[in-house]
Amino acid sequence: MAGNWKMYKTPTEAADFVKALAPQVKDVHDKTMLLCAPFTALQKLSDAAVGTNIAVGAENLYWEDEGAFTGEVSAPMLKAVGCTYVIIGHSERRQYFGETDATVNKKLFAALKHNLLPIICVGETLAQREGNETFKVIETQINGAFQGVTNSHWTSIIIAYEPVWAIGTGKTATPAQAQEVHAFIRKLLPKDVANDIRILYGGSVKPENVKELMGQPDIDGGLVGGAALKVDSYLKLIKY
Ligand code: PGA
């Protein structure tokens, strides 16, 4: 269950979240708990998470290790502040910051090179869904993102299906709609690894709908924005 905090939380707020959460989830062994935070909060967040079963991730990275790239942050820098995961190609990055399948692919390889587990996001817009383009869009995004990926890489990769029309809108894909796309994505993956790859659903996941969504055979977890900002709510997502 991955929280995507987006542009929320100062370092202190991030650390306080973990301090409140950790004692309540110390006996959770059957789920991966991950909090993805803004760059500025990562050091304090991972310091607070030391000795807990909570993992820390970033929300983006740049593909070069270092250099004259003002404002960017690299995979080795994320590793140095305790990240083990990184979200790549979130729809907000695609929509507002020019992310493309080609840049997603470069970032994926940068993450893999430095042993960061990449969470690759794909998903269609409302216009694309209404135009019956969902499967074509998803296939293009998957093919673009994973170009050049070989079998040794696949088990480190996590995919998140996030229909853009369901993100932050309160509109969730129905479990059947989500399952249909998850199954489609799994079919696009190499057969020998497909069942081992975790495919997360994202888009208005909340305590009220988490159980039904996670009950679908091809949904392996969630990527959650709004409902992961408060400890009580995140805890309900873990203990559904
Ligand atoms: P949401 O965001 O849960 O607030 O819809 C999900 C996401 O963008 O990852």
Coordinates of N, CA and C and ligand atoms in Angstrom, one line a residue:
M1 N 0.9 -1.2 0.0 CA 0.0 0.0 0.0 C 0.9 1.2 0.0
A2 N 0.9 1.9 -1.1 CA 1.8 3.0 -1.3 C 1.1 4.3 -1.2
G3 N 1.6 5.2 -0.3 CA 1.0 6.5 -0.2 C 1.8 7.4 -1.1
N4 N 1.1 8.3 -1.8 CA 1.7 9.3 -2.7 C 1.3 10.6 -2.1
W5 N 2.2 11.2 -1.4 CA 1.8 12.5 -0.7 C 1.8 13.7 -1.6
K6 N 2.3 13.5 -2.8 CA 2.3 14.7 -3.8 C 3.0 15.9 -3.1
M7 N 2.4 17.1 -3.3 CA 3.1 18.3 -2.8 C 2.5 18.7 -1.4
Y8 N 2.6 17.7 -0.5 CA 2.1 17.9 0.8 C 3.1 17.4 1.8
K9 N 3.2 18.0 3.0 CA 4.0 17.7 4.1 C 5.4 18.2 4.2
T10 N 5.6 19.0 5.3 CA 7.0 19.4 5.6 C 7.8 18.3 6.2
P11 N 9.1 18.4 6.3 CA 9.9 17.3 7.0 C 9.3 16.9 8.4
T12 N 9.0 17.9 9.2 CA 8.4 17.6 10.5 C 7.1 16.9 10.4
E13 N 6.2 17.3 9.5 CA 4.9 16.7 9.4 C 5.1 15.2 8.9
A14 N 6.1 15.0 8.1 CA 6.4 13.7 7.5 C 6.9 12.7 8.7
A15 N 7.8 13.3 9.5 CA 8.3 12.5 10.6 C 7.3 12.2 11.6
D16 N 6.4 13.2 11.9 CA 5.4 13.0 12.9 C 4.4 11.9 12.4
F17 N 4.1 11.8 11.1 CA 3.2 10.8 10.6 C 3.8 9.4 10.9
V18 N 5.1 9.2 10.6 CA 5.7 7.9 10.8 C 5.7 7.6 12.3
K19 N 6.0 8.6 13.1 CA 6.0 8.3 14.6 C 4.7 7.8 15.1
A20 N 3.6 8.4 14.5 CA 2.3 8.0 15.0 C 1.9 6.7 14.3
L21 N 2.3 6.4 13.1 CA 1.9 5.2 12.4 C 2.6 4.0 12.9
A22 N 3.9 4.1 13.1 CA 4.8 2.9 13.2 C 4.3 2.0 14.4
P23 N 4.0 2.5 15.6 CA 3.6 1.5 16.6 C 2.3 0.8 16.3
Q24 N 1.5 1.4 15.4 CA 0.2 0.8 15.1 C 0.3 -0.3 14.0
V25 N 1.4 -0.3 13.3 CA 1.5 -1.3 12.2 C 2.7 -2.2 12.4
K26 N 3.3 -2.2 13.6 CA 4.5 -3.0 13.8 C 4.2 -4.5 13.6
D27 N 3.0 -4.9 13.8 CA 2.7 -6.4 13.6 C 2.2 -6.7 12.2
V28 N 2.2 -5.8 11.3 CA 1.8 -6.0 9.9 C 3.0 -6.6 9.1
H29 N 2.8 -7.9 8.7 CA 3.9 -8.5 8.0 C 3.5 -9.0 6.6
D30 N 2.2 -8.9 6.3 CA 1.7 -9.4 5.1 C 1.5 -8.4 4.0
K31 N 1.9 -7.1 4.3 CA 1.8 -6.1 3.3 C 3.0 -5.2 3.3
T32 N 3.3 -4.6 2.2 CA 4.4 -3.6 2.1 C 3.8 -2.3 2.3
M33 N 4.4 -1.5 3.3 CA 3.9 -0.2 3.5 C 4.9 0.8 3.0
L34 N 4.5 1.7 2.2 CA 5.4 2.6 1.5 C 4.8 4.0 1.6
L35 N 5.7 5.0 1.9 CA 5.3 6.4 1.9 C 6.2 7.1 0.9
C36 N 5.6 7.8 -0.1 CA 6.4 8.5 -1.0 C 6.1 10.0 -0.8
A37 N 7.2 10.7 -0.6 CA 7.1 12.1 -0.1 C 7.9 13.1 -1.0
P38 N 7.6 14.4 -0.8 CA 8.4 15.4 -1.5 C 9.9 15.3 -1.2
F39 N 10.8 15.6 -2.1 CA 12.2 15.5 -1.8 C 12.7 16.1 -0.5
T40 N 12.1 17.3 -0.2 CA 12.6 18.0 1.0 C 12.2 17.2 2.3
A41 N 11.3 16.3 2.3 CA 10.9 15.6 3.5 C 11.5 14.2 3.6
L42 N 12.3 13.8 2.6 CA 12.7 12.4 2.5 C 13.7 12.1 3.7
Q43 N 14.7 13.0 3.9 CA 15.7 12.6 5.0 C 15.0 12.4 6.3
K44 N 14.2 13.4 6.7 CA 13.5 13.2 8.0 C 12.6 12.1 8.1
L45 N 11.9 11.8 6.9 CA 11.0 10.7 6.9 C 11.7 9.4 7.0
S46 N 12.8 9.2 6.3 CA 13.5 7.9 6.4 C 14.2 7.8 7.8
D47 N 14.7 8.9 8.4 CA 15.2 8.8 9.7 C 14.2 8.3 10.7
A48 N 13.0 8.8 10.6 CA 11.9 8.4 11.4 C 11.5 6.9 11.2
A49 N 11.7 6.5 10.0 CA 11.3 5.1 9.6 C 12.3 4.0 9.9
V50 N 13.5 4.4 10.3 CA 14.6 3.5 10.7 C 14.0 2.6 11.8
G51 N 14.2 1.3 11.6 CA 13.8 0.3 12.6 C 12.3 0.0 12.6
T52 N 11.6 0.5 11.6 CA 10.2 0.2 11.4 C 10.0 -0.7 10.2
N53 N 8.8 -1.1 9.9 CA 8.5 -1.8 8.7 C 7.9 -0.9 7.6
I54 N 8.2 0.4 7.7 CA 7.7 1.3 6.7 C 8.8 1.7 5.7
A55 N 8.6 1.6 4.4 CA 9.5 2.0 3.4 C 9.3 3.4 2.9
V56 N 10.3 4.0 2.4 CA 10.3 5.4 1.9 C 10.6 5.5 0.5
G57 N 9.8 6.3 -0.2 CA 10.1 6.5 -1.7 C 10.0 7.9 -2.1
A58 N 10.5 8.2 -3.3 CA 10.4 9.5 -3.9 C 9.3 9.5 -4.9
E59 N 8.9 10.7 -5.4 CA 7.8 10.9 -6.3 C 8.3 11.1 -7.8
N60 N 9.6 11.2 -7.9 CA 10.2 11.5 -9.2 C 11.7 11.4 -9.1
L61 N 12.4 11.3 -10.2 CA 13.9 11.4 -10.2 C 14.3 11.9 -11.6
Y62 N 15.6 12.2 -11.7 CA 16.2 12.5 -13.0 C 17.1 11.4 -13.4
W63 N 17.3 11.2 -14.7 CA 18.0 9.9 -15.1 C 19.5 10.0 -15.0
E64 N 20.1 11.2 -15.0 CA 21.6 11.3 -14.9 C 22.0 11.2 -13.4
D65 N 23.2 10.7 -13.1 CA 23.6 10.6 -11.7 C 23.9 11.9 -11.1
E66 N 24.6 12.8 -11.9 CA 24.9 14.1 -11.4 C 25.2 15.0 -12.6
G67 N 25.3 16.3 -12.4 CA 25.6 17.2 -13.5 C 24.9 18.5 -13.5
A68 N 25.0 19.3 -14.5 CA 24.4 20.6 -14.6 C 22.9 20.5 -15.0
F69 N 22.1 20.1 -14.0 CA 20.7 19.9 -14.3 C 19.9 20.6 -13.2
T70 N 19.9 21.9 -13.2 CA 19.3 22.7 -12.1 C 17.9 22.2 -11.7
G71 N 17.8 22.0 -10.4 CA 16.5 21.7 -9.9 C 16.2 20.2 -9.9
E72 N 17.0 19.4 -10.5 CA 16.7 17.9 -10.6 C 17.4 17.1 -9.4
V73 N 16.9 15.9 -9.2 CA 17.4 15.1 -8.1 C 17.7 13.7 -8.7
S74 N 18.8 13.1 -8.4 CA 19.2 11.8 -9.1 C 18.9 10.6 -8.2
A75 N 19.0 9.4 -8.8 CA 18.8 8.1 -8.1 C 19.8 8.0 -6.9
P76 N 21.1 8.2 -7.1 CA 22.1 8.1 -6.0 C 21.7 9.0 -4.8
M77 N 21.2 10.2 -5.2 CA 20.8 11.2 -4.1 C 19.6 10.6 -3.3
L78 N 18.7 10.0 -4.0 CA 17.5 9.4 -3.3 C 18.0 8.3 -2.5
K79 N 18.9 7.4 -3.0 CA 19.4 6.3 -2.1 C 20.0 6.9 -0.9
A80 N 20.8 8.0 -1.0 CA 21.5 8.5 0.1 C 20.6 9.1 1.2
V81 N 19.4 9.4 0.9 CA 18.4 9.8 1.9 C 17.4 8.7 2.3
G82 N 17.8 7.5 2.0 CA 17.0 6.4 2.5 C 15.9 5.9 1.7
C83 N 15.8 6.3 0.4 CA 14.7 5.8 -0.4 C 15.0 4.4 -0.9
T84 N 13.9 3.6 -1.0 CA 14.1 2.3 -1.7 C 13.1 2.2 -2.9
Y85 N 12.2 3.1 -3.0 CA 11.3 3.1 -4.1 C 11.2 4.5 -4.8
V86 N 10.8 4.5 -6.0 CA 10.5 5.8 -6.6 C 9.3 5.7 -7.6
I87 N 8.4 6.7 -7.5 CA 7.3 6.7 -8.5 C 7.8 7.4 -9.8
I88 N 7.4 6.8 -10.9 CA 7.9 7.4 -12.2 C 6.7 7.5 -13.1
G89 N 6.6 8.7 -13.8 CA 5.6 8.8 -14.8 C 4.2 9.0 -14.3
H90 N 4.0 9.5 -13.0 CA 2.7 9.8 -12.5 C 1.9 10.7 -13.5
S91 N 0.6 10.6 -13.6 CA -0.1 11.4 -14.6 C 0.1 12.9 -14.4
E92 N 0.3 13.3 -13.1 CA 0.5 14.7 -12.9 C 1.8 15.2 -13.5
R93 N 2.8 14.3 -13.5 CA 4.1 14.6 -14.1 C 3.9 14.7 -15.6
R94 N 3.1 13.8 -16.1 CA 2.9 13.7 -17.6 C 2.1 15.0 -18.0
Q95 N 1.1 15.3 -17.2 CA 0.2 16.4 -17.6 C 0.8 17.8 -17.4
Y96 N 1.5 18.0 -16.3 CA 2.0 19.4 -16.0 C 3.5 19.6 -16.3
F97 N 4.3 18.5 -16.4 CA 5.7 18.7 -16.4 C 6.4 18.0 -17.6
G98 N 5.6 17.7 -18.6 CA 6.2 17.2 -19.8 C 6.7 15.8 -19.8
E99 N 6.4 15.0 -18.9 CA 6.8 13.6 -18.8 C 6.3 12.8 -20.0
T100 N 7.1 12.0 -20.7 CA 6.6 11.2 -21.8 C 7.0 9.8 -21.6
D101 N 6.5 8.9 -22.4 CA 6.9 7.5 -22.3 C 8.5 7.4 -22.4
A102 N 9.1 8.2 -23.2 CA 10.5 8.1 -23.4 C 11.3 8.6 -22.2
T103 N 10.8 9.6 -21.5 CA 11.5 10.0 -20.3 C 11.2 9.0 -19.2
V104 N 10.0 8.5 -19.2 CA 9.7 7.4 -18.2 C 10.7 6.2 -18.3
N105 N 11.0 5.9 -19.6 CA 11.9 4.8 -19.8 C 13.3 5.1 -19.3
K106 N 13.8 6.3 -19.6 CA 15.1 6.7 -19.1 C 15.2 6.7 -17.6
K107 N 14.1 7.1 -16.9 CA 14.1 7.2 -15.5 C 14.0 5.8 -14.9
L108 N 13.3 4.9 -15.6 CA 13.2 3.5 -15.1 C 14.6 2.9 -15.1
F109 N 15.4 3.1 -16.1 CA 16.7 2.5 -16.1 C 17.6 3.1 -15.1
A110 N 17.4 4.4 -14.8 CA 18.3 5.1 -13.8 C 17.9 4.5 -12.4
A111 N 16.6 4.2 -12.2 CA 16.2 3.7 -10.9 C 16.8 2.2 -10.8
L112 N 16.6 1.4 -11.8 CA 17.1 0.0 -11.7 C 18.6 0.0 -11.5
K113 N 19.3 0.9 -12.2 CA 20.8 0.9 -12.1 C 21.2 1.1 -10.6
H114 N 20.4 1.8 -9.9 CA 20.8 2.2 -8.5 C 20.0 1.4 -7.5
N115 N 19.3 0.3 -7.9 CA 18.5 -0.5 -7.0 C 17.4 0.2 -6.3
L116 N 16.8 1.2 -7.0 CA 15.6 1.8 -6.5 C 14.4 1.0 -7.2
L117 N 13.4 0.6 -6.4 CA 12.3 -0.1 -7.1 C 11.4 0.9 -7.7
P118 N 11.2 0.9 -9.0 CA 10.4 1.9 -9.7 C 8.9 1.5 -9.7
I119 N 8.1 2.5 -9.5 CA 6.6 2.3 -9.6 C 6.2 3.1 -10.9
I120 N 5.9 2.4 -11.9 CA 5.7 3.0 -13.2 C 4.2 3.2 -13.4
C121 N 3.8 4.5 -13.6 CA 2.3 4.8 -13.6 C 1.9 4.9 -15.1
V122 N 0.7 4.3 -15.3 CA 0.0 4.4 -16.6 C -1.4 4.7 -16.3
G123 N -2.1 5.2 -17.4 CA -3.6 5.4 -17.2 C -4.1 6.3 -18.3
E124 N -5.4 6.1 -18.6 CA -6.0 6.9 -19.6 C -6.8 8.1 -19.1
T125 N -7.0 9.1 -19.9 CA -7.8 10.3 -19.5 C -9.3 9.9 -19.8
L126 N -10.1 10.8 -19.3 CA -11.6 10.6 -19.5 C -11.9 10.6 -21.0
A127 N -11.3 11.5 -21.7 CA -11.6 11.6 -23.2 C -11.2 10.3 -23.9
Q128 N -10.0 9.8 -23.4 CA -9.5 8.5 -24.0 C -10.5 7.4 -23.7
R129 N -10.9 7.3 -22.4 CA -11.9 6.2 -22.1 C -13.1 6.3 -22.9
E130 N -13.7 7.6 -22.9 CA -14.9 7.7 -23.7 C -14.8 7.5 -25.2
G131 N -13.5 7.7 -25.7 CA -13.3 7.4 -27.1 C -12.9 6.0 -27.3
N132 N -13.1 5.1 -26.3 CA -12.7 3.7 -26.5 C -11.3 3.5 -26.8
E133 N -10.4 4.3 -26.2 CA -9.0 4.2 -26.5 C -8.2 3.6 -25.3
T134 N -8.9 3.3 -24.3 CA -8.2 2.9 -23.0 C -7.1 1.8 -23.3
F135 N -7.4 0.8 -23.9 CA -6.5 -0.3 -24.1 C -5.3 0.1 -25.0
K136 N -5.6 0.8 -26.0 CA -4.6 1.3 -26.9 C -3.6 2.2 -26.2
V137 N -4.1 3.1 -25.4 CA -3.3 4.1 -24.6 C -2.4 3.3 -23.6
I138 N -3.0 2.4 -22.9 CA -2.3 1.6 -21.9 C -1.2 0.8 -22.6
E139 N -1.5 0.2 -23.7 CA -0.5 -0.6 -24.4 C 0.7 0.3 -24.9
T140 N 0.4 1.4 -25.4 CA 1.4 2.3 -25.8 C 2.3 2.8 -24.7
Q141 N 1.7 3.1 -23.6 CA 2.4 3.5 -22.4 C 3.3 2.4 -21.8
I142 N 2.8 1.2 -21.8 CA 3.5 0.1 -21.3 C 4.7 -0.2 -22.2
N143 N 4.5 -0.3 -23.5 CA 5.5 -0.6 -24.5 C 6.6 0.5 -24.4
G144 N 6.2 1.8 -24.3 CA 7.2 2.8 -24.3 C 8.0 2.8 -23.0
A145 N 7.3 2.6 -21.9 CA 8.0 2.7 -20.6 C 9.0 1.5 -20.4
F146 N 8.7 0.4 -21.0 CA 9.5 -0.8 -20.7 C 10.3 -1.2 -21.8
Q147 N 10.5 -0.4 -22.8 CA 11.4 -0.7 -23.9 C 12.8 -1.0 -23.4
G148 N 13.3 -2.2 -23.8 CA 14.7 -2.6 -23.5 C 14.8 -3.3 -22.1
V149 N 13.6 -3.5 -21.5 CA 13.6 -4.2 -20.2 C 13.8 -5.7 -20.4
T150 N 14.7 -6.3 -19.7 CA 15.0 -7.7 -19.9 C 14.4 -8.5 -18.7
N151 N 14.4 -9.8 -18.8 CA 13.8 -10.6 -17.7 C 14.4 -10.4 -16.3
S152 N 15.7 -10.1 -16.3 CA 16.3 -9.9 -14.9 C 15.8 -8.6 -14.2
H153 N 15.3 -7.7 -15.0 CA 14.7 -6.5 -14.4 C 13.3 -6.6 -13.9
W154 N 12.5 -7.5 -14.5 CA 11.1 -7.4 -14.3 C 10.6 -7.5 -12.9
T155 N 11.3 -8.4 -12.1 CA 10.8 -8.6 -10.8 C 11.1 -7.4 -9.9
S156 N 11.9 -6.5 -10.3 CA 12.1 -5.2 -9.5 C 11.1 -4.2 -9.9
I157 N 10.2 -4.4 -10.8 CA 9.4 -3.4 -11.4 C 7.9 -3.5 -10.8
I158 N 7.4 -2.4 -10.4 CA 6.0 -2.3 -10.0 C 5.3 -1.4 -10.9
I159 N 4.0 -1.8 -11.3 CA 3.2 -0.9 -12.2 C 2.0 -0.4 -11.4
A160 N 1.7 0.8 -11.7 CA 0.4 1.4 -11.1 C -0.5 1.8 -12.2
Y161 N -1.7 1.2 -12.2 CA -2.7 1.7 -13.2 C -3.5 2.7 -12.5
E162 N -3.5 4.0 -13.0 CA -4.2 5.1 -12.4 C -5.0 5.8 -13.5
P163 N -6.3 5.5 -13.7 CA -7.1 6.2 -14.6 C -7.1 7.7 -14.2
V164 N -6.7 8.6 -15.2 CA -6.5 10.0 -14.8 C -7.9 10.6 -14.3
W165 N -9.0 10.1 -14.9 CA -10.3 10.6 -14.5 C -10.7 10.2 -13.1
A166 N -9.9 9.3 -12.5 CA -10.3 8.9 -11.1 C -9.3 9.5 -10.0
I167 N -8.3 10.2 -10.5 CA -7.3 10.7 -9.5 C -7.8 12.0 -8.9
G168 N -7.9 12.0 -7.6 CA -8.3 13.2 -6.8 C -9.7 13.7 -7.1
T169 N -10.5 12.9 -7.8 CA -11.8 13.4 -8.2 C -12.9 12.8 -7.4
G170 N -12.5 11.8 -6.6 CA -13.5 11.1 -5.8 C -14.2 10.0 -6.6
K171 N -14.0 10.1 -7.9 CA -14.6 9.0 -8.8 C -13.6 7.9 -8.9
T172 N -14.0 6.7 -8.4 CA -13.1 5.6 -8.4 C -13.6 4.7 -9.6
A173 N -12.6 4.1 -10.3 CA -13.0 3.1 -11.2 C -13.7 2.0 -10.5
T174 N -14.7 1.4 -11.0 CA -15.4 0.3 -10.3 C -14.4 -0.9 -10.3
P175 N -14.5 -1.7 -9.3 CA -13.6 -2.9 -9.2 C -13.5 -3.6 -10.5
A176 N -14.6 -3.8 -11.2 CA -14.6 -4.5 -12.5 C -13.8 -3.7 -13.6
Q177 N -14.0 -2.4 -13.6 CA -13.3 -1.6 -14.6 C -11.8 -1.7 -14.3
A178 N -11.4 -1.6 -13.1 CA -10.0 -1.6 -12.7 C -9.4 -3.0 -13.0
Q179 N -10.1 -4.1 -12.6 CA -9.7 -5.4 -12.9 C -9.5 -5.7 -14.4
E180 N -10.4 -5.2 -15.2 CA -10.3 -5.4 -16.6 C -9.0 -4.9 -17.2
V181 N -8.6 -3.7 -16.7 CA -7.3 -3.1 -17.2 C -6.1 -3.8 -16.6
H182 N -6.2 -4.1 -15.3 CA -5.1 -4.8 -14.7 C -4.8 -6.1 -15.4
A183 N -5.9 -6.9 -15.7 CA -5.7 -8.1 -16.4 C -5.1 -7.9 -17.8
F184 N -5.5 -6.8 -18.4 CA -4.9 -6.5 -19.8 C -3.5 -6.2 -19.6
I185 N -3.1 -5.4 -18.6 CA -1.7 -5.1 -18.4 C -0.9 -6.4 -18.2
R186 N -1.4 -7.2 -17.3 CA -0.6 -8.5 -17.0 C -0.4 -9.3 -18.3
K187 N -1.4 -9.3 -19.2 CA -1.2 -10.0 -20.4 C -0.1 -9.5 -21.3
L188 N 0.1 -8.1 -21.1 CA 1.2 -7.5 -22.0 C 2.6 -7.8 -21.5
L189 N 2.7 -8.4 -20.2 CA 4.0 -8.6 -19.6 C 4.5 -10.0 -20.0
P190 N 5.8 -10.2 -20.0 CA 6.3 -11.6 -20.3 C 5.7 -12.6 -19.5
K191 N 5.3 -13.7 -20.1 CA 4.5 -14.8 -19.4 C 5.2 -15.3 -18.2
D192 N 6.5 -15.5 -18.3 CA 7.1 -16.2 -17.2 C 7.3 -15.3 -15.9
V193 N 7.1 -14.0 -16.0 CA 7.2 -13.2 -14.9 C 5.9 -12.5 -14.5
A194 N 4.9 -12.5 -15.4 CA 3.7 -11.7 -15.3 C 3.0 -11.8 -13.9
N195 N 3.0 -13.0 -13.4 CA 2.2 -13.2 -12.2 C 3.0 -12.7 -10.9
D196 N 4.3 -12.5 -11.1 CA 5.1 -12.0 -10.0 C 5.2 -10.5 -9.9
I197 N 4.7 -9.8 -10.9 CA 4.8 -8.4 -11.0 C 3.6 -7.7 -10.3
R198 N 3.9 -6.8 -9.3 CA 2.9 -6.2 -8.6 C 2.2 -5.1 -9.4
I199 N 0.9 -5.1 -9.6 CA 0.2 -4.1 -10.3 C -0.7 -3.4 -9.3
L200 N -0.5 -2.1 -9.0 CA -1.2 -1.4 -8.0 C -2.3 -0.6 -8.8
Y201 N -3.4 -0.4 -8.1 CA -4.5 0.5 -8.6 C -4.4 1.8 -7.8
G202 N -4.6 2.9 -8.6 CA -4.6 4.2 -8.0 C -5.7 5.1 -8.6
G203 N -6.3 5.9 -7.7 CA -7.4 6.8 -8.2 C -8.5 6.7 -7.2
S204 N -8.5 7.7 -6.2 CA -9.6 7.8 -5.2 C -9.8 6.5 -4.4
V205 N -8.7 5.8 -4.2 CA -8.8 4.6 -3.2 C -9.0 5.2 -1.8
K206 N -9.9 4.7 -1.1 CA -10.2 5.2 0.3 C -10.7 4.0 1.1
P207 N -10.7 4.3 2.5 CA -11.1 3.2 3.3 C -12.4 2.5 2.9
E208 N -13.4 3.2 2.3 CA -14.7 2.7 2.0 C -14.6 1.7 0.8
N209 N -13.6 1.9 -0.1 CA -13.6 1.1 -1.3 C -12.4 0.1 -1.4
V210 N -11.5 0.2 -0.4 CA -10.2 -0.5 -0.6 C -10.4 -2.0 -0.6
K211 N -11.4 -2.5 0.2 CA -11.5 -3.9 0.3 C -11.9 -4.6 -1.0
E212 N -12.9 -3.9 -1.6 CA -13.5 -4.5 -2.8 C -12.4 -4.4 -4.0
L213 N -11.7 -3.3 -4.0 CA -10.7 -3.1 -5.1 C -9.6 -4.2 -4.9
M214 N -9.1 -4.3 -3.7 CA -8.0 -5.2 -3.4 C -8.4 -6.7 -3.5
G215 N -9.7 -6.9 -3.5 CA -10.2 -8.3 -3.7 C -10.2 -8.8 -5.2
Q216 N -9.9 -7.9 -6.1 CA -9.8 -8.3 -7.5 C -8.6 -9.1 -7.8
P217 N -8.7 -10.1 -8.6 CA -7.5 -11.0 -8.7 C -6.2 -10.4 -9.3
D218 N -6.4 -9.4 -10.1 CA -5.1 -8.8 -10.7 C -4.7 -7.5 -10.0
I219 N -5.4 -7.1 -8.9 CA -5.0 -5.9 -8.2 C -4.2 -6.3 -7.0
D220 N -2.9 -5.9 -7.0 CA -2.0 -6.4 -5.9 C -1.7 -5.3 -4.8
G221 N -2.3 -4.1 -5.0 CA -2.1 -3.1 -4.0 C -2.6 -1.8 -4.5
G222 N -2.4 -0.7 -3.7 CA -2.9 0.6 -4.1 C -1.8 1.6 -4.1
L223 N -2.0 2.6 -4.9 CA -1.2 3.9 -4.9 C -2.2 5.0 -4.5
V224 N -2.0 5.5 -3.4 CA -3.1 6.4 -2.8 C -2.6 7.8 -2.5
G225 N -3.3 8.8 -2.9 CA -3.0 10.1 -2.7 C -3.7 10.6 -1.4
G226 N -4.9 11.3 -1.6 CA -5.6 11.9 -0.6 C -5.8 11.1 0.7
A227 N -6.2 9.8 0.5 CA -6.5 9.0 1.7 C -5.2 8.5 2.4
A228 N -4.1 8.9 1.9 CA -2.8 8.5 2.6 C -2.2 9.7 3.4
L229 N -2.9 10.8 3.4 CA -2.3 12.0 4.1 C -2.6 12.0 5.6
K230 N -3.6 11.2 6.0 CA -3.9 11.2 7.5 C -3.6 9.8 8.0
V231 N -3.0 9.7 9.2 CA -2.6 8.4 9.8 C -3.8 7.5 9.9
D232 N -4.9 8.0 10.4 CA -6.1 7.2 10.6 C -6.5 6.5 9.4
S233 N -6.6 7.3 8.3 CA -7.1 6.9 7.0 C -6.1 5.9 6.4
Y234 N -4.8 6.2 6.4 CA -3.8 5.2 5.9 C -3.9 3.9 6.6
L235 N -4.1 4.0 7.9 CA -4.1 2.8 8.8 C -5.3 1.9 8.3
K236 N -6.4 2.5 8.0 CA -7.6 1.8 7.5 C -7.3 1.1 6.2
L237 N -6.5 1.7 5.4 CA -6.1 1.1 4.1 C -5.3 -0.1 4.3
I238 N -4.4 0.0 5.3 CA -3.6 -1.2 5.6 C -4.4 -2.3 6.2
K239 N -5.3 -2.0 7.1 CA -6.0 -3.0 7.9 C -7.4 -3.2 7.4
Y240 N -7.6 -3.2 6.1 CA -8.9 -3.3 5.5 C -9.5 -4.7 5.8
Ligands
PGA1 P1 -5.9 10.0 -5.1 O1 -4.5 10.0 -5.9 O2 -5.8 8.8 -4.3 O3 -5.9 11.3 -4.3 O4 -6.9 9.9 -6.2 C1 -3.9 8.9 -6.4 C2 -2.6 9.2 -7.1 O5 -2.5 10.2 -7.8 O6 -1.6 8.5 -7.0

